[in-house]
CSV table of N, CA and C in Angstrom, one decimal:
chain,number,residue,atom,x,y,z
A,98,UNK,N,0.1,1.4,11.5
A,98,UNK,CA,0.4,2.7,12.0
A,98,UNK,C,0.9,3.6,10.8
A,99,UNK,N,0.4,4.8,10.7
A,99,UNK,CA,0.8,5.8,9.7
A,99,UNK,C,2.1,6.4,10.1
A,100,UNK,N,2.6,7.3,9.2
A,100,UNK,CA,3.8,8.0,9.5
A,100,UNK,C,3.4,9.3,10.2
A,101,UNK,N,3.2,9.2,11.4
A,101,UNK,CA,2.7,10.4,12.2
A,101,UNK,C,3.8,11.3,12.6
A,102,UNK,N,3.5,12.5,12.9
A,102,UNK,CA,4.5,13.5,13.3
A,102,UNK,C,5.4,13.1,14.5
A,103,UNK,N,4.9,12.2,15.4
A,103,UNK,CA,5.7,11.8,16.5
A,103,UNK,C,6.8,10.9,16.1
A,104,UNK,N,6.8,10.5,14.8
A,104,UNK,CA,8.0,9.7,14.3
A,104,UNK,C,8.9,10.7,13.6
A,105,UNK,N,8.8,12.0,13.8
A,105,UNK,CA,9.4,12.9,12.9
A,105,UNK,C,11.0,12.9,13.0
A,106,UNK,N,11.5,12.3,14.0
A,106,UNK,CA,13.0,12.4,14.1
A,106,UNK,C,13.6,11.2,13.3
A,107,UNK,N,12.8,10.3,12.8
A,107,UNK,CA,13.3,9.2,12.0
A,107,UNK,C,13.3,9.5,10.5
A,108,UNK,N,14.2,8.8,9.8
A,108,UNK,CA,14.2,8.9,8.3
A,108,UNK,C,13.2,8.0,7.7
A,109,UNK,N,12.8,8.3,6.5
A,109,UNK,CA,11.9,7.5,5.7
A,109,UNK,C,12.7,7.1,4.5
A,110,UNK,N,12.5,5.8,4.1
A,110,UNK,CA,13.2,5.4,2.9
A,110,UNK,C,12.4,4.3,2.2
A,111,UNK,N,12.7,4.2,0.9
A,111,UNK,CA,12.0,3.2,0.1
A,111,UNK,C,12.4,1.8,0.7
A,112,UNK,N,11.5,0.8,0.6
A,112,UNK,CA,11.9,-0.5,0.9
A,112,UNK,C,13.1,-1.0,0.1
A,113,UNK,N,13.9,-1.8,0.6
A,113,UNK,CA,15.1,-2.4,0.0
A,113,UNK,C,15.1,-2.3,-1.5
A,114,UNK,N,15.3,-3.4,-2.2
A,114,UNK,CA,15.4,-3.4,-3.7
A,114,UNK,C,14.1,-3.7,-4.4
A,115,UNK,N,13.0,-3.6,-3.7
A,115,UNK,CA,11.7,-4.0,-4.3
A,115,UNK,C,11.0,-2.9,-4.9
A,116,UNK,N,11.4,-1.7,-4.7
A,116,UNK,CA,10.8,-0.5,-5.2
A,116,UNK,C,11.7,0.3,-6.2
A,117,UNK,N,11.3,0.5,-7.4
A,117,UNK,CA,12.1,1.2,-8.4
A,117,UNK,C,11.4,2.5,-8.8
A,118,UNK,N,12.2,3.5,-9.1
A,118,UNK,CA,11.5,4.7,-9.6
A,118,UNK,C,12.4,5.3,-10.7
A,119,UNK,N,11.7,6.1,-11.5
A,119,UNK,CA,12.4,6.8,-12.6
A,119,UNK,C,11.6,8.1,-12.9
A,120,UNK,N,12.3,9.1,-13.2
A,120,UNK,CA,11.7,10.4,-13.6
A,120,UNK,C,11.4,10.5,-15.1
A,121,UNK,N,10.2,10.9,-15.4
A,121,UNK,CA,9.8,11.1,-16.8
A,121,UNK,C,9.2,12.5,-16.9
A,122,UNK,N,9.7,13.3,-17.7
A,122,UNK,CA,9.2,14.7,-17.8
A,122,UNK,C,9.0,15.3,-16.4
A,123,UNK,N,7.8,15.6,-16.1
A,123,UNK,CA,7.5,16.3,-14.8
A,123,UNK,C,7.0,15.4,-13.7
A,124,UNK,N,7.2,14.1,-13.8
A,124,UNK,CA,6.7,13.2,-12.8
A,124,UNK,C,7.7,12.0,-12.6
A,125,UNK,N,7.5,11.3,-11.5
A,125,UNK,CA,8.2,10.1,-11.2
A,125,UNK,C,7.3,8.9,-11.3
A,126,UNK,N,7.7,7.8,-11.9
A,126,UNK,CA,7.0,6.6,-11.9
A,126,UNK,C,7.7,5.7,-10.9
A,127,UNK,N,6.8,5.1,-10.0
A,127,UNK,CA,7.3,4.2,-9.0
A,127,UNK,C,6.7,2.8,-9.1
A,128,UNK,N,7.6,1.8,-9.2
A,128,UNK,CA,7.2,0.4,-9.3
A,128,UNK,C,7.4,-0.3,-8.0
A,129,UNK,N,6.3,-0.9,-7.5
A,129,UNK,CA,6.4,-1.8,-6.4
A,129,UNK,C,6.4,-3.2,-7.0
A,130,UNK,N,7.6,-3.8,-7.1
A,130,UNK,CA,7.7,-5.1,-7.8
A,130,UNK,C,6.9,-6.2,-7.1
A,131,UNK,N,7.0,-6.4,-5.8
A,131,UNK,CA,6.3,-7.5,-5.2
A,131,UNK,C,4.7,-7.4,-5.4
A,132,UNK,N,4.2,-6.2,-5.4
A,132,UNK,CA,2.8,-6.1,-5.7
A,132,UNK,C,2.4,-6.0,-7.1
A,133,UNK,N,3.5,-5.9,-8.0
A,133,UNK,CA,3.3,-5.7,-9.4
A,133,UNK,C,2.3,-4.5,-9.7
A,134,UNK,N,2.6,-3.4,-9.0
A,134,UNK,CA,1.8,-2.2,-9.2
A,134,UNK,C,2.8,-1.0,-9.4
A,135,UNK,N,2.2,0.0,-10.0
A,135,UNK,CA,3.0,1.2,-10.2
A,135,UNK,C,2.2,2.4,-9.9
A,136,UNK,N,2.9,3.5,-9.6
A,136,UNK,CA,2.3,4.8,-9.2
A,136,UNK,C,3.0,5.9,-9.9
A,137,UNK,N,2.4,7.0,-10.1
A,137,UNK,CA,3.1,8.2,-10.6
A,137,UNK,C,2.8,9.3,-9.6
A,138,UNK,N,3.8,10.1,-9.4
A,138,UNK,CA,3.7,11.3,-8.6
A,138,UNK,C,4.3,12.5,-9.3
A,139,UNK,N,3.7,13.6,-9.2
A,139,UNK,CA,4.2,14.8,-9.8
A,139,UNK,C,4.1,16.0,-8.9
A,140,UNK,N,4.7,17.1,-9.4
A,140,UNK,CA,4.7,18.3,-8.6
A,140,UNK,C,5.3,18.1,-7.2
A,141,UNK,N,4.6,18.5,-6.2
A,141,UNK,CA,5.2,18.4,-4.8
A,141,UNK,C,5.5,16.9,-4.5
A,142,UNK,N,4.7,16.0,-4.9
A,142,UNK,CA,4.9,14.6,-4.6
A,142,UNK,C,6.2,14.1,-5.2
A,143,UNK,N,6.4,14.5,-6.5
A,143,UNK,CA,7.7,14.1,-7.1
A,143,UNK,C,8.9,14.6,-6.3
A,144,UNK,N,8.9,15.8,-5.9
A,144,UNK,CA,10.0,16.3,-5.2
A,144,UNK,C,10.2,15.7,-3.8
A,145,UNK,N,9.1,15.4,-3.1
A,145,UNK,CA,9.1,14.7,-1.8
A,145,UNK,C,9.7,13.3,-2.0
A,146,UNK,N,9.2,12.6,-3.1
A,146,UNK,CA,9.7,11.3,-3.4
A,146,UNK,C,11.2,11.3,-3.6
A,147,UNK,N,11.7,12.3,-4.3
A,147,UNK,CA,13.2,12.4,-4.6
A,147,UNK,C,13.9,12.6,-3.3
A,148,UNK,N,13.4,13.5,-2.4
A,148,UNK,CA,14.0,13.7,-1.1
A,148,UNK,C,14.0,12.5,-0.2
A,149,UNK,N,12.9,11.7,-0.2
A,149,UNK,CA,12.8,10.5,0.5
A,149,UNK,C,13.9,9.5,0.0
A,150,UNK,N,14.0,9.4,-1.3
A,150,UNK,CA,15.0,8.5,-1.8
A,150,UNK,C,16.4,8.9,-1.5
A,151,UNK,N,16.6,10.1,-1.2
A,151,UNK,CA,17.9,10.6,-0.8
A,151,UNK,C,18.1,10.5,0.7
A,152,UNK,N,17.1,10.0,1.4
A,152,UNK,CA,17.3,9.8,2.9
A,152,UNK,C,16.8,10.9,3.7
A,153,UNK,N,16.0,11.9,3.2
A,153,UNK,CA,15.5,13.0,4.0
A,153,UNK,C,14.6,12.5,5.1
A,154,UNK,N,14.7,13.2,6.2
A,154,UNK,CA,13.8,12.8,7.4
A,154,UNK,C,12.6,13.8,7.4
A,155,UNK,N,11.7,13.5,8.3
A,155,UNK,CA,10.4,14.2,8.3
A,155,UNK,C,10.6,15.7,8.5
A,156,UNK,N,11.5,16.2,9.4
A,156,UNK,CA,11.7,17.7,9.5
A,156,UNK,C,12.2,18.3,8.2
A,157,UNK,N,13.1,17.6,7.4
A,157,UNK,CA,13.6,18.1,6.2
A,157,UNK,C,12.5,18.2,5.1
A,158,UNK,N,11.6,17.2,5.1
A,158,UNK,CA,10.5,17.3,4.1
A,158,UNK,C,9.6,18.4,4.5
A,159,UNK,N,9.2,18.6,5.7
A,159,UNK,CA,8.4,19.7,6.2
A,159,UNK,C,9.0,21.0,5.8
A,160,UNK,N,10.3,21.2,6.1
A,160,UNK,CA,10.9,22.4,5.8
A,160,UNK,C,11.0,22.7,4.3
A,161,UNK,N,11.2,21.7,3.5
A,161,UNK,CA,11.2,21.9,2.1
A,161,UNK,C,9.8,22.4,1.6
A,162,UNK,N,8.7,21.8,2.1
A,162,UNK,CA,7.4,22.3,1.7
A,162,UNK,C,7.2,23.7,2.2
A,163,UNK,N,7.5,24.0,3.5
A,163,UNK,CA,7.4,25.4,4.0
A,163,UNK,C,8.1,26.4,3.2
A,164,UNK,N,9.3,26.1,2.8
A,164,UNK,CA,10.1,27.1,2.1
A,164,UNK,C,9.7,27.3,0.6
A,165,UNK,N,9.3,26.2,0.0
A,165,UNK,CA,8.9,26.3,-1.4
A,165,UNK,C,7.5,26.7,-1.7
A,166,UNK,N,6.6,26.5,-0.7
A,166,UNK,CA,5.2,26.8,-0.9
A,166,UNK,C,4.7,27.8,0.0
A,167,UNK,N,5.6,28.3,0.9
A,167,UNK,CA,5.2,29.4,1.8
A,167,UNK,C,3.9,29.1,2.6
A,168,UNK,N,3.9,28.0,3.2
A,168,UNK,CA,2.7,27.6,4.0
A,168,UNK,C,3.1,27.5,5.4
A,169,UNK,N,2.1,27.7,6.3
A,169,UNK,CA,2.4,27.6,7.8
A,169,UNK,C,3.0,26.2,8.1
A,170,UNK,N,3.7,26.1,9.2
A,170,UNK,CA,4.3,24.8,9.7
A,170,UNK,C,3.2,23.7,9.8
A,171,UNK,N,2.1,24.1,10.4
A,171,UNK,CA,1.1,23.0,10.6
A,171,UNK,C,0.5,22.4,9.3
A,172,UNK,N,0.4,23.3,8.3
A,172,UNK,CA,-0.1,22.8,7.0
A,172,UNK,C,1.0,21.9,6.4
A,173,UNK,N,2.2,22.3,6.4
A,173,UNK,CA,3.3,21.5,5.8
A,173,UNK,C,3.4,20.2,6.5
A,174,UNK,N,3.3,20.2,7.9
A,174,UNK,CA,3.4,18.9,8.6
A,174,UNK,C,2.2,18.0,8.2
A,175,UNK,N,1.0,18.5,8.1
A,175,UNK,CA,-0.1,17.7,7.8
A,175,UNK,C,0.0,17.2,6.3
A,176,UNK,N,0.4,18.0,5.4
A,176,UNK,CA,0.6,17.5,4.0
A,176,UNK,C,1.6,16.5,3.9
A,177,UNK,N,2.8,16.7,4.6
A,177,UNK,CA,3.9,15.7,4.5
A,177,UNK,C,3.4,14.4,5.2
A,178,UNK,N,2.8,14.5,6.3
A,178,UNK,CA,2.3,13.3,7.0
A,178,UNK,C,1.3,12.5,6.2
A,179,UNK,N,0.4,13.2,5.5
A,179,UNK,CA,-0.6,12.5,4.6
A,179,UNK,C,0.1,11.8,3.5
A,180,UNK,N,1.1,12.5,2.9
A,180,UNK,CA,1.8,11.9,1.7
A,180,UNK,C,2.6,10.6,2.2
A,181,UNK,N,3.3,10.7,3.3
A,181,UNK,CA,4.0,9.6,3.8
A,181,UNK,C,3.1,8.4,4.2
A,182,UNK,N,2.0,8.7,4.8
A,182,UNK,CA,1.0,7.7,5.1
A,182,UNK,C,0.5,7.0,3.9
A,183,UNK,N,0.2,7.8,2.8
A,183,UNK,CA,-0.2,7.2,1.6
A,183,UNK,C,0.9,6.3,1.0
A,184,UNK,N,2.1,6.8,1.0
A,184,UNK,CA,3.2,5.9,0.4
A,184,UNK,C,3.4,4.7,1.2
A,185,UNK,N,3.3,4.8,2.6
A,185,UNK,CA,3.4,3.6,3.4
A,185,UNK,C,2.3,2.6,3.2
A,186,UNK,N,1.1,3.1,3.0
A,186,UNK,CA,-0.1,2.2,2.8
A,186,UNK,C,0.1,1.4,1.5
A,187,UNK,N,0.8,2.0,0.5
A,187,UNK,CA,1.0,1.3,-0.8
A,187,UNK,C,2.3,0.5,-0.7
A,188,UNK,N,3.0,0.4,0.4
A,188,UNK,CA,4.2,-0.4,0.5
A,188,UNK,C,5.4,0.2,-0.2
A,189,UNK,N,5.4,1.6,-0.4
A,189,UNK,CA,6.5,2.2,-1.1
A,189,UNK,C,7.6,2.7,-0.2
A,190,UNK,N,7.2,3.0,1.0
A,190,UNK,CA,8.3,3.4,2.0
A,190,UNK,C,8.0,2.6,3.3
A,191,UNK,N,9.0,2.6,4.1
A,191,UNK,CA,8.9,2.1,5.5
A,191,UNK,C,9.1,3.2,6.5
A,192,UNK,N,8.3,3.2,7.5
A,192,UNK,CA,8.5,4.2,8.6
A,192,UNK,C,9.3,3.6,9.7
A,193,UNK,N,10.4,4.2,10.1
A,193,UNK,CA,11.2,3.6,11.2
A,193,UNK,C,10.5,4.1,12.5
A,194,UNK,N,10.3,3.1,13.3
A,194,UNK,CA,9.7,3.4,14.6
A,194,UNK,C,10.8,3.9,15.6
């Protein structure tokens, strides 16, 4: 199951100690140790990743996108949901049910 908007009242967070990240220049490098894989995110993705690591919930992520990119609520929700779903599919976050 993806991180759908109906889960919006729950927080998203990186899995326990198995995911590491570091900021380099204008992007974040994320290591998924159990899968021995890494990813980079930049721009909006980097900021959303930082917010997720700080414990931001779905509404906070959507609001951040709306405020910083001046997009309608529906677009912000769709973009955040897609990003969270992508992170979840790579094992980088867990979605609380």
